[in-house]
CSV table of C-alpha atoms in Angstrom, one decimal:
chain,number,residue,atom,x,y,z
A,668,UNK,CA,70.5,104.9,109.8
A,669,UNK,CA,67.2,104.3,108.1
A,670,UNK,CA,67.6,102.8,104.6
A,671,UNK,CA,71.4,103.1,104.9
A,672,UNK,CA,72.5,99.8,106.5
A,673,UNK,CA,76.1,99.1,107.3
A,674,UNK,CA,78.2,97.5,104.6
A,675,UNK,CA,78.2,93.8,105.5
A,676,UNK,CA,74.9,93.9,107.5
A,677,UNK,CA,73.1,90.7,106.6
A,678,UNK,CA,70.1,91.5,108.7
A,679,UNK,CA,69.1,95.0,107.5
A,680,UNK,CA,71.2,95.2,104.3
A,681,UNK,CA,70.6,93.7,100.9
A,682,UNK,CA,70.4,89.9,100.5
A,683,UNK,CA,73.3,90.0,98.0
A,684,UNK,CA,76.2,92.0,99.5
A,685,UNK,CA,78.0,94.1,96.9
A,686,UNK,CA,81.4,93.6,98.5
A,687,UNK,CA,83.0,90.8,100.4
A,688,UNK,CA,83.5,91.8,104.0
A,689,UNK,CA,84.7,90.3,107.2
A,690,UNK,CA,81.5,91.1,109.1
A,691,UNK,CA,79.9,94.6,109.4
A,692,UNK,CA,82.0,97.5,108.3
A,693,UNK,CA,81.8,99.5,111.5
A,694,UNK,CA,84.8,101.2,113.2
A,695,UNK,CA,85.2,103.5,116.1
A,696,UNK,CA,88.4,105.5,115.4
A,697,UNK,CA,88.2,107.1,118.9
A,698,UNK,CA,86.5,105.8,122.0
A,699,UNK,CA,86.4,107.7,125.3
A,700,UNK,CA,84.7,107.3,128.6
A,701,UNK,CA,85.0,108.1,132.3
A,702,UNK,CA,86.4,105.2,134.3
A,703,UNK,CA,83.6,104.2,136.7
A,704,UNK,CA,85.9,103.8,139.7
A,705,UNK,CA,88.7,106.3,139.2
A,706,UNK,CA,86.5,108.9,137.4
A,707,UNK,CA,89.5,109.4,135.1
A,708,UNK,CA,88.7,110.2,131.5
A,709,UNK,CA,90.2,107.5,129.3
A,710,UNK,CA,90.5,107.7,125.5
A,711,UNK,CA,91.7,105.1,123.0
A,712,UNK,CA,92.3,105.6,119.3
A,713,UNK,CA,93.1,103.2,116.5
A,714,UNK,CA,93.5,103.6,112.7
A,715,UNK,CA,91.2,101.9,110.2
A,716,UNK,CA,92.0,98.3,109.5
A,717,UNK,CA,93.6,97.8,106.1
A,718,UNK,CA,90.6,96.0,104.6
A,719,UNK,CA,88.4,99.0,105.5
A,720,UNK,CA,90.8,101.3,103.6
A,721,UNK,CA,90.6,98.9,100.6
A,722,UNK,CA,86.8,99.0,100.7
A,723,UNK,CA,86.7,102.7,101.0
A,724,UNK,CA,89.0,103.0,97.9
A,725,UNK,CA,86.6,100.7,96.0
A,726,UNK,CA,83.6,102.8,97.0
A,727,UNK,CA,85.3,106.0,96.1
A,728,UNK,CA,86.3,104.7,92.7
A,729,UNK,CA,82.7,103.5,92.1
A,730,UNK,CA,81.4,106.9,93.1
A,731,UNK,CA,83.8,108.7,90.7
A,732,UNK,CA,83.0,106.3,87.7
């Protein structure tokens, strides 16, 4: 989104990153698509990685401070 880069984005984000990250902080909790051969709808879901949760906690605390 314009002027709202992903956390950890070294191309469009700030030169100095405010938080140490393991790459860009981007996560698809649910991904679904129609299989190109079987035409069956397939859906996959996965929880947030632990370090994403930790970053969210830090961001929430900073917002509330």
